[in-house]
XYZ file of C-alpha atoms in Angstrom:
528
model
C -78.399 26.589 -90.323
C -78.783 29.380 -93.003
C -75.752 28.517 -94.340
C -76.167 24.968 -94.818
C -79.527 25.354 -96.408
C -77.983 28.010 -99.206
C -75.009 25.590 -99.529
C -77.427 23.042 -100.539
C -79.064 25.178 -102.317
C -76.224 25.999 -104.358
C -75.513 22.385 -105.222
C -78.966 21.586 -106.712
C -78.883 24.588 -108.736
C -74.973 23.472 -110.039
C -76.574 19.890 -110.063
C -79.324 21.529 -112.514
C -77.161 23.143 -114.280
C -74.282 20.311 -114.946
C -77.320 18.125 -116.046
C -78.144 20.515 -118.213
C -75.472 21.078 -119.855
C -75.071 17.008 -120.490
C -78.248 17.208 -122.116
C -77.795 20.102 -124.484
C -74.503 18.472 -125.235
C -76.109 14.774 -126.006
C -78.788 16.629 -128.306
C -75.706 19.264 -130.123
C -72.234 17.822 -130.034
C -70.885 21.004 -131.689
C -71.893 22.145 -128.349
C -69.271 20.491 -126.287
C -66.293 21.466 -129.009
C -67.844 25.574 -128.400
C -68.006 24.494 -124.542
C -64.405 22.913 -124.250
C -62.831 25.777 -126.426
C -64.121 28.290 -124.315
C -62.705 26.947 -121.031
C -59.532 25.632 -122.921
C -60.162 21.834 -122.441
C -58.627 19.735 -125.081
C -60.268 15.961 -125.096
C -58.149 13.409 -124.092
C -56.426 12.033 -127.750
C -56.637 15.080 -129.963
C -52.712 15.682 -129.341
C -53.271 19.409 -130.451
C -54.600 18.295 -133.817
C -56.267 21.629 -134.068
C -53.341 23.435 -134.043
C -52.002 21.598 -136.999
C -54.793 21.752 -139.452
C -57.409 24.335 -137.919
C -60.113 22.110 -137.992
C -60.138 18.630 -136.431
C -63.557 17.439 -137.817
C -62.034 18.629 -141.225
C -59.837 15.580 -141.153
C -62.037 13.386 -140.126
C -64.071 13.979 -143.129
C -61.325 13.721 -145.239
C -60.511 10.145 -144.124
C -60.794 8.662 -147.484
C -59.163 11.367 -149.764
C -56.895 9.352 -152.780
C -54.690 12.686 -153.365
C -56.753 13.530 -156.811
C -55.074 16.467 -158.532
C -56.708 19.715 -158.942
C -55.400 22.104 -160.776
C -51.841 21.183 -160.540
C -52.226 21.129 -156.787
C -52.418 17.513 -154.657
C -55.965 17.512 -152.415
C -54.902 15.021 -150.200
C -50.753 15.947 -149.493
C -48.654 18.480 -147.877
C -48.505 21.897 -150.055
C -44.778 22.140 -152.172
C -43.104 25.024 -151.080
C -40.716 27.074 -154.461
C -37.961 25.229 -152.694
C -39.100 21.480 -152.858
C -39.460 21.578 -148.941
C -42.780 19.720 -147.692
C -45.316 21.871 -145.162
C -46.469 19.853 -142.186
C -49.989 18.444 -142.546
C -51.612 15.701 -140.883
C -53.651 15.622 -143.632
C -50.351 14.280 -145.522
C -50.028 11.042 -143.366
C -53.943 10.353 -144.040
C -52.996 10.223 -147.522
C -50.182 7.962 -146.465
C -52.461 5.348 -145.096
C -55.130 5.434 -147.846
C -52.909 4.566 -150.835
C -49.846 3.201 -149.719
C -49.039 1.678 -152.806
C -49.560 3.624 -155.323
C -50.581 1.294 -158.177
C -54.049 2.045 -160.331
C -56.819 -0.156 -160.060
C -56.577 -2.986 -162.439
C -59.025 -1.844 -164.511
C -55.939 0.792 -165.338
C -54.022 -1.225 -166.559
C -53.558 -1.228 -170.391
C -53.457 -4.415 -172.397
C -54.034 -3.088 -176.192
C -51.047 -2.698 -178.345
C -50.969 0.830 -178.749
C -51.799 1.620 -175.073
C -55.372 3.083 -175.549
C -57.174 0.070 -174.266
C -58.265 -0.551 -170.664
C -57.987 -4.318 -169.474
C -58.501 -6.981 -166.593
C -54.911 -8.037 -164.729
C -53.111 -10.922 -165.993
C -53.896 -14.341 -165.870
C -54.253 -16.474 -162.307
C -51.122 -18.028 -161.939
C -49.553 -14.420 -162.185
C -51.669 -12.598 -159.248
C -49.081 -11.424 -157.173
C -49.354 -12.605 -153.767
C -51.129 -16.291 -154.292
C -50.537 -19.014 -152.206
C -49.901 -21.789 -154.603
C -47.348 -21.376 -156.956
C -47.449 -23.740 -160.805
C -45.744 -26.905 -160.591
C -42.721 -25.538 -162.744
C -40.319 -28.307 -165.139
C -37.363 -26.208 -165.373
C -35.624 -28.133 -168.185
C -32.034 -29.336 -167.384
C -30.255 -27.442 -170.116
C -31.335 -24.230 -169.120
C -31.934 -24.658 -165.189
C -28.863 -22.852 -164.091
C -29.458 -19.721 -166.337
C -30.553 -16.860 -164.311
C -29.238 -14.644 -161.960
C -31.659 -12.060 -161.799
C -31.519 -9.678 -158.265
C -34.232 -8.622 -156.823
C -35.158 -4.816 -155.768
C -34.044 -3.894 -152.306
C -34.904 -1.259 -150.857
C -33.935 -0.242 -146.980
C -35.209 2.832 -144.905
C -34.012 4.492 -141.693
C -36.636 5.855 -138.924
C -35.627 9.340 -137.766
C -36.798 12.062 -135.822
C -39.598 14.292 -137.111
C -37.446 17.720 -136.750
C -34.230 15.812 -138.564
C -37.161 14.795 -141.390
C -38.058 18.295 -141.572
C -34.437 19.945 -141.513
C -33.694 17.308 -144.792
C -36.395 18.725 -146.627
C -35.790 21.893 -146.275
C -31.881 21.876 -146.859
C -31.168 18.928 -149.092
C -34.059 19.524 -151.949
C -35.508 17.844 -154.712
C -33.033 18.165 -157.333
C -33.871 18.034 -160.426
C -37.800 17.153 -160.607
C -38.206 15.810 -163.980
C -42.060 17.470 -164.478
C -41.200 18.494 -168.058
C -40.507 15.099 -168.715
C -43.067 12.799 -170.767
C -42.884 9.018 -171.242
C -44.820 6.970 -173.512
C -47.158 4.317 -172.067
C -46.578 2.284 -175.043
C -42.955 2.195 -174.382
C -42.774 2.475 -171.076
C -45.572 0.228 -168.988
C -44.468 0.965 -165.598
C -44.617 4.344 -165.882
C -48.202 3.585 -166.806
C -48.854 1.786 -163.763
C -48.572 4.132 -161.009
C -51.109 6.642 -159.888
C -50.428 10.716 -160.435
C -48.295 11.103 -156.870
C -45.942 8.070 -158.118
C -45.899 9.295 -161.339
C -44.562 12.933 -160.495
C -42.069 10.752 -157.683
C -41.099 8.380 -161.040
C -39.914 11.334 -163.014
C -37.871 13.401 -160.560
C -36.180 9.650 -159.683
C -35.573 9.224 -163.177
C -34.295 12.955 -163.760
C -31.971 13.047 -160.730
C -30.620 9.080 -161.861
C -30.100 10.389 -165.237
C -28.083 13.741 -163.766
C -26.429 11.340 -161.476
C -27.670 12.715 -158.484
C -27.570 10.390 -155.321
C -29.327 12.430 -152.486
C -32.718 14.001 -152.679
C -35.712 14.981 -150.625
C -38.951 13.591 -152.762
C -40.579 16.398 -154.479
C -44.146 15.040 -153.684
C -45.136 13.546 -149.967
C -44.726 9.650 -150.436
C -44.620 6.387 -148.013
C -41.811 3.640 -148.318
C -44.593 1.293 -150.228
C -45.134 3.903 -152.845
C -41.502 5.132 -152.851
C -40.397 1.436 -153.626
C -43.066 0.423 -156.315
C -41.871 3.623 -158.165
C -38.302 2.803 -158.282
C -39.139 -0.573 -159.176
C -41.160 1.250 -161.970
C -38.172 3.533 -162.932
C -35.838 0.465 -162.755
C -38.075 -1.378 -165.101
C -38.782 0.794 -167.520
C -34.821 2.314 -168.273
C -31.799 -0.014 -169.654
C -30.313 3.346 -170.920
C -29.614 3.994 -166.870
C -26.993 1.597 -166.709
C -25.165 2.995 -163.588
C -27.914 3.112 -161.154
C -28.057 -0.501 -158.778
C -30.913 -2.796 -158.459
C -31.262 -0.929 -154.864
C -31.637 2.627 -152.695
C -31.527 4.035 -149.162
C -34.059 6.096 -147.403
C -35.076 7.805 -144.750
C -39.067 8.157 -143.076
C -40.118 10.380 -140.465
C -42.514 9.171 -137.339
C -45.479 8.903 -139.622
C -43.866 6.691 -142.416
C -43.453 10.211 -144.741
C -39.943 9.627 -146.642
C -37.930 12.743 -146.139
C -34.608 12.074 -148.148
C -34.107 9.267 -151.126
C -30.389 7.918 -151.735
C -29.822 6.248 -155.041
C -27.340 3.888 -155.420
C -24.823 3.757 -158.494
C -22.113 1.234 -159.899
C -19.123 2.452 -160.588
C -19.798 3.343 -164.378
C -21.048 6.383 -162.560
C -17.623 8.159 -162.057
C -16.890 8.188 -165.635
C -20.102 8.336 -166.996
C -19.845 10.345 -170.245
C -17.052 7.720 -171.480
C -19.070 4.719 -170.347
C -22.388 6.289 -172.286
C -20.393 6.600 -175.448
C -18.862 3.213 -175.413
C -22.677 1.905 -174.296
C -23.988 3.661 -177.527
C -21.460 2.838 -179.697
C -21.828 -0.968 -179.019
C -25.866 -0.474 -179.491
C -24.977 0.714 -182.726
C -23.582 -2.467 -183.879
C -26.978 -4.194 -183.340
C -29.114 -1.424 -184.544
C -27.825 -1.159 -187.848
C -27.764 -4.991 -188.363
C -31.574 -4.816 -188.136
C -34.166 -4.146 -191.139
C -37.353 -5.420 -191.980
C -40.950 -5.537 -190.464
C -40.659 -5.062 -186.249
C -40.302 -8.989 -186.171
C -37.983 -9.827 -188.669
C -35.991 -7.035 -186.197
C -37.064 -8.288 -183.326
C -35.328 -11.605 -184.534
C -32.277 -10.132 -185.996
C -31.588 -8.712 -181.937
C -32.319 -11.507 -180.714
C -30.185 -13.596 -182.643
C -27.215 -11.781 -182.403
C -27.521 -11.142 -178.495
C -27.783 -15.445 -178.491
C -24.612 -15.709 -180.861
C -22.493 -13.041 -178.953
C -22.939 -13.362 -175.110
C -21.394 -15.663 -172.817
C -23.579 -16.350 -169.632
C -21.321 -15.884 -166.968
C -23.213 -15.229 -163.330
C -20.067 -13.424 -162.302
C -19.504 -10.823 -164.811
C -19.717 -7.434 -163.303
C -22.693 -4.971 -163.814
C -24.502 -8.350 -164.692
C -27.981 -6.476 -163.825
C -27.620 -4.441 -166.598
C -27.750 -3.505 -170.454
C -24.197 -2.496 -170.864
C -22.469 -5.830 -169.274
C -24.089 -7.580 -172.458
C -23.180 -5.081 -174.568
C -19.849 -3.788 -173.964
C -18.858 -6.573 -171.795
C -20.583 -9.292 -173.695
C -20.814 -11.562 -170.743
C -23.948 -11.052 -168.089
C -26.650 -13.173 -166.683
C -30.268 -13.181 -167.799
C -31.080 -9.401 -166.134
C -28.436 -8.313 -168.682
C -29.994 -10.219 -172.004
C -33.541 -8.836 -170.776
C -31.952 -5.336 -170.440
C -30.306 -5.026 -173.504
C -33.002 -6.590 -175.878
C -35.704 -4.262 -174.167
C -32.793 -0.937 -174.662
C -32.308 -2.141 -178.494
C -35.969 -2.406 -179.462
C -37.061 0.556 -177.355
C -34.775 2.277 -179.656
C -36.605 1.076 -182.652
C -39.960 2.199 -181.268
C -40.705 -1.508 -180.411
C -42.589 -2.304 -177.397
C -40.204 -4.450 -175.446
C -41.173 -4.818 -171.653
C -38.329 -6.339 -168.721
C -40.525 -8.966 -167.301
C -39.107 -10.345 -163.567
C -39.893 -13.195 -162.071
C -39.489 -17.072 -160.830
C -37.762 -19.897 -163.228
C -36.742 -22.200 -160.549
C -34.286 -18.994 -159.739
C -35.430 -15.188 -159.715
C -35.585 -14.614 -163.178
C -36.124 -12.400 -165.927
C -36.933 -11.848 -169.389
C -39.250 -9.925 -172.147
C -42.553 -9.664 -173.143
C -42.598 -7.907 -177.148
C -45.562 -6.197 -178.267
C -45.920 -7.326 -182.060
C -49.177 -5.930 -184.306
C -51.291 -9.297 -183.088
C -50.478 -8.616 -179.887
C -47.823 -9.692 -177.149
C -45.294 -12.654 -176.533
C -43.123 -14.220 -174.192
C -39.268 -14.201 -175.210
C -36.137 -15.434 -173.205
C -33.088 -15.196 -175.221
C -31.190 -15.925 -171.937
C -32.691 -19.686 -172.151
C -31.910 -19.727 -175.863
C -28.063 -19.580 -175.272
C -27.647 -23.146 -175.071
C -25.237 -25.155 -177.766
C -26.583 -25.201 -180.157
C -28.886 -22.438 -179.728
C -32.660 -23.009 -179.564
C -35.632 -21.231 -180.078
C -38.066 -23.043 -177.417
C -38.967 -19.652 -175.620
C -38.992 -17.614 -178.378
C -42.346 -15.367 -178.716
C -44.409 -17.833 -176.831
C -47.618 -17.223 -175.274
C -48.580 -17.205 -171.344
C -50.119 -20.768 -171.737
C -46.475 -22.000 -173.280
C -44.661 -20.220 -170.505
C -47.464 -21.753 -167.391
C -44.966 -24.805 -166.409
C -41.395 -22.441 -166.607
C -41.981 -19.180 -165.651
C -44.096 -16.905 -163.227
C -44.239 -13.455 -162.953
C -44.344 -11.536 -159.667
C -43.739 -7.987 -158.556
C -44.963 -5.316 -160.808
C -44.343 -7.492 -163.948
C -47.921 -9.278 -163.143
C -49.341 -6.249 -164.399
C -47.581 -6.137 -167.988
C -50.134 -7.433 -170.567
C -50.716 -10.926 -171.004
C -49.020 -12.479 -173.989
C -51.645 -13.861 -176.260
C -50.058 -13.434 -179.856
C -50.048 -16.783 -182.106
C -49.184 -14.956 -185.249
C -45.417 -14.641 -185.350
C -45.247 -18.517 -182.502
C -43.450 -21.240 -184.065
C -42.267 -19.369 -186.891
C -38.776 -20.390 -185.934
C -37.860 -23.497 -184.826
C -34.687 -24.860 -183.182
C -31.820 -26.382 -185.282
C -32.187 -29.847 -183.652
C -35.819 -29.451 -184.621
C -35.683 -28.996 -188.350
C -37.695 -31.747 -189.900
C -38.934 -33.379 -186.610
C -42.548 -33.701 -185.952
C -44.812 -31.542 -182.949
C -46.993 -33.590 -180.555
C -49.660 -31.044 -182.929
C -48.622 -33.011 -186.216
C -49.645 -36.584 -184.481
C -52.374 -35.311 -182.749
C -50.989 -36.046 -179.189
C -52.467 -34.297 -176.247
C -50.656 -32.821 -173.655
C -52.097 -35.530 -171.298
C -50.280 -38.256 -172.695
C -47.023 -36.603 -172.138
C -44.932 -37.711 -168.796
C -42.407 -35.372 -167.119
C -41.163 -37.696 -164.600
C -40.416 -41.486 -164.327
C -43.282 -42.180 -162.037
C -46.015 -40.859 -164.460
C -44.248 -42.223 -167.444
C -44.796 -46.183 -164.749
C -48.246 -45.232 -164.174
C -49.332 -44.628 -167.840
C -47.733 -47.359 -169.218
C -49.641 -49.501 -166.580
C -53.353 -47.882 -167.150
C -52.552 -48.950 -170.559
C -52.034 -52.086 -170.129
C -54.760 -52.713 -167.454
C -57.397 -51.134 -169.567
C -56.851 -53.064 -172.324
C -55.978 -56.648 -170.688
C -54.817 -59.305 -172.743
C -54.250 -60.032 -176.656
C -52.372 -58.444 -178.756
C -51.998 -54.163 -179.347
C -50.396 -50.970 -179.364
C -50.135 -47.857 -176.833
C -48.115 -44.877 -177.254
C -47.531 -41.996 -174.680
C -44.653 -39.450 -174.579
C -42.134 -38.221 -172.092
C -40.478 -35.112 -171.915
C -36.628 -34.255 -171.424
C -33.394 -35.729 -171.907
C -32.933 -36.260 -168.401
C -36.095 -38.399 -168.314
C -35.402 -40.136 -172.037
C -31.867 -41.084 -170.428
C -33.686 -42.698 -167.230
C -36.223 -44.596 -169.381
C -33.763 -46.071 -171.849
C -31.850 -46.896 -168.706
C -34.739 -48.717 -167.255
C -35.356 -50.566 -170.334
C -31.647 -51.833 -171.099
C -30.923 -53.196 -167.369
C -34.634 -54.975 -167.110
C -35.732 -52.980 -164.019
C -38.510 -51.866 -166.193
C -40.452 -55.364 -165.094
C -40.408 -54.398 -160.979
C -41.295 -50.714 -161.549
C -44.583 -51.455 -163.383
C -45.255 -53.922 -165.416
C -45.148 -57.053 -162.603
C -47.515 -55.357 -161.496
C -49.701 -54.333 -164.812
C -49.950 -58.227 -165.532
C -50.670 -59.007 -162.123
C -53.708 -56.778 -162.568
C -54.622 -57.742 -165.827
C -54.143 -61.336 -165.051
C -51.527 -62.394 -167.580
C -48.382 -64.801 -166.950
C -46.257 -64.079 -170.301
C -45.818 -60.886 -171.798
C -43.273 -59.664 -174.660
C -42.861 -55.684 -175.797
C -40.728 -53.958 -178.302
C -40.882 -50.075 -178.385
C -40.406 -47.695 -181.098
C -39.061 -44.627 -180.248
C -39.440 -41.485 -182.385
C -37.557 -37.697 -181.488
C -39.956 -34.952 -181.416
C -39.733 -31.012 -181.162
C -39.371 -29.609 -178.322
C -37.096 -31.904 -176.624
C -40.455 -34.686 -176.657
C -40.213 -38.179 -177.103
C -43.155 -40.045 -178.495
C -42.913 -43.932 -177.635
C -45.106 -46.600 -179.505
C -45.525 -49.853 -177.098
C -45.741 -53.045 -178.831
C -47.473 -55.523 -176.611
C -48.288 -59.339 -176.683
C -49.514 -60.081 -173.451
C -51.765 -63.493 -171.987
């Protein structure tokens, strides 16, 4: 009996205790983490993050560290080691998952000439990412030139020790970090925050050396690692060799341990290939004088009159299959224009996008500000000069930008549009000479039936005049069509006279060539 009263006993005085204990825990959490250390209980999810960083709650505080720079030194990364090798951190995947990217804000972005200014993104129809694409009107002539490639960029998962076996052994080759690149020049570069920036120069550094295999010199995820070669792609012609594409390999958290370049075959006899690549730039440089456009024009002009589009010329994707090979698709006219007037100290940006086809083509910063040029789409026979330093409005219905080209300034210049004109356009009138507006022009047959019928309807019967324009060969070759067989009458205007109440009608049309490939057409009507 003794015994059972001092085991129960026991257990209220435990019970007391335990309840205790809950309480002083539920008023002082610290508490329980002094408590569980000093039996050696770990709570159930932790996964021994102690051991890795010394202080648990110290990365929970840190949840939303950037990775600002102090001091040379990364906040929110793993610590570089003398020999490029990463230090585990958990902290280092937290960064990871906070700017995955690595693209500034867009009020980073720069839109002023000179690069000082601080500006809004681009225009709607250029967010990346929207639902709705323009209704583009790719015109006939140039609908099949393009051949741009997009980025790819592939990854391999391995094992956390193989991750940290590459960064120790294979290194960072050469880093770059004395390197310095001019926003002005070089937008992309621009465009990335201070982690992709230090990844953008040792990619550039170890692409310029020729070096394939490296482990990043700065802790980066596959997002950030691809916007940044992207951005290094972008911004450099003069690297010829390297491919529109690259290997890597991540660790269990998403860190990239090892980046693979890929090169062309220029690569294995690269000092030859540079000096015939220079001494073909050459050629064009010294043909060019003047103010920055009348050079701008010159380049432009000569890359039209000695190219052949040709979608399987090799190295098409880049500067030196227009200029030593003289035969490339629109990545290489893009490429070789931006090369020539980077070398002039011209702003010249490689703009990528959607034309009906991936795309691509420049945007040139003159001293009103910057335009929209694609000399790919001015190699037609004869030449034209229809999307020649045009602005982002003039550009709405053929092109759209996507990728990291929706961040290159918007193209607003009207000094140096319209300066010069096509050859089939000397001495024709703009729909801006007769005062047409842009609603009155039809760019298929249907809307060229339904104006033609509003007209008719809203002015009834008697005696008068309408005029309204369509746009295209293509469509002036289905309307004159439609005219000479008489099929005109079922496809609208039975139907106009029906609802304007009229049983005889006669019409003569007067047809008049404008520029742009536009066709303004006077209706002469006598109709009761």
């Amino acid at each position: 009996m003794k015994f059972l009263k001092s085991l129960l006993t026991l257990i209220l005085i435990l019970s007391l205790a335990l309840g205790g204990i809950i309480g002083l825990c539920a008023i002082n959490p610290e508490a329980a983490d002094l408590i569980a250390t000093t039996l050696g209980i770990q709570a159930p999810g932790d996964n021994g993050l102690d051991a890795l960083t010394g202080n648990r709650s110290n990365l929970q505080n840190n949840a939303d560290s950037t990775g600002d720079f102090v001091n040379g030194t990364n906040t929110g990364t793993n610590d570089i080691q003398n020999n490029g090798s990463i230090s585990s951190s958990v902290d280092n995947q937290n960064n990871l998952n906070n700017n995955q990217s690595g693209i500034l804000s867009p009020n980073s972005i720069p839109t002023d000439i000179n690069g000082t200014g601080i500006g809004d993104l681009p225009d709607k129809q250029y967010e990346q990412g929207e639902d709705e694409d323009p209704v583009l009107r790719i015109p006939e002539k140039v609908s099949e030139k393009n051949g741009y490639q997009d980025i790819v960029g592939q990854t391999n998962s391995i094992g956390d020790l193989e991750a940290r076996e590459l960064m120790d052994t294979l290194g960072p080759g050469n880093t770059g970090s004395e390197l310095v690149f001019d926003k002005r020049l070089y937008p992309y570069f621009d465009m990335l925050d201070e982690i992709g920036q230090t990844l953008y120069k040792q990619i550039y550094a170890n692409a310029f050396d020729a070096n394939k295999k490296f482990a990043p010199v700065i802790s980066v995820g596959e997002k950030q690692l691809k916007n940044t070669f992207i951005a290094v792609y972008n911004d450099h012609p003069e690297l010829f060799w390297l491919d529109s594409g690259y290997m890597g390999k991540v660790d269990g958290t998403g860190r990239v341990a090892e980046i693979d370049l890929k090169f062309n075959d220029l690569a294995n006899d690269l000092n030859n290939a540079r000096a015939r690549f220079e001494d073909m730039a050459k050629l064009y440089l010294i043909e060019a004088s003047g103010s920055d456009f009348d050079r701008e024009c010159t380049i432009h002009d000569m890359l039209v009159n000695n190219l052949e589009y040709n979608l399987r010329a090799p190295y098409n994707q880049s500067a030196y299959s227009a200029l030593v090979n003289k035969q490339t698709v629109c990545a290489g006219y893009a490429r070789a224009m931006q090369y020539l007037l980077q070398r002039m100290d011209i702003p010249c940006y490689y703009c990528t996008g959607y034309a009906g086809e991936p795309h691509a083509w420049n945007i040139i910063g003159l001293d009103d500000g910057y335009y929209n040029v694609d000399a790919t789409w001015a190699d037609t026979d004869p030449e034209n000069y229809d999307y020649f330093n045009k602005s982002d409005n003039d550009y709405f219905d053929t092109h759209r930008r996507n990728e990291l080209s929706v961040y290159l300034p918007p193209c607003n210049g009207t000094k140096y549009s319209d300066i010069k004109v096509s050859p089939e356009d000397y001495g024709l009138r703009s729909i801006d000479d007769l005062g047409l507006s842009t609603d009155k022009i039809a760019y298929d047959l249907y809307s060229y039936n339904r104006m033609c019928t509003e007209a008719i309807v809203d002015r009834g019967l008697g005696q008068y005049s309408f005029i309204n324009a369509i746009a295209g060969d293509e469509l002036y070759n289905m309307v004159d069509q439609m005219y000479k067989d008489g099929s005109y009458r079922s496809q609208y205007l039975e139907d106009a006279m029906r609802k304007a109440g009229a049983t005889n009608c006669r019409m003569s049309m007067e047809i008049e060539q404008l520029r742009d490939n536009i066709y303004y057409i006077t209706h002469k009507i006598n109709i009761s």
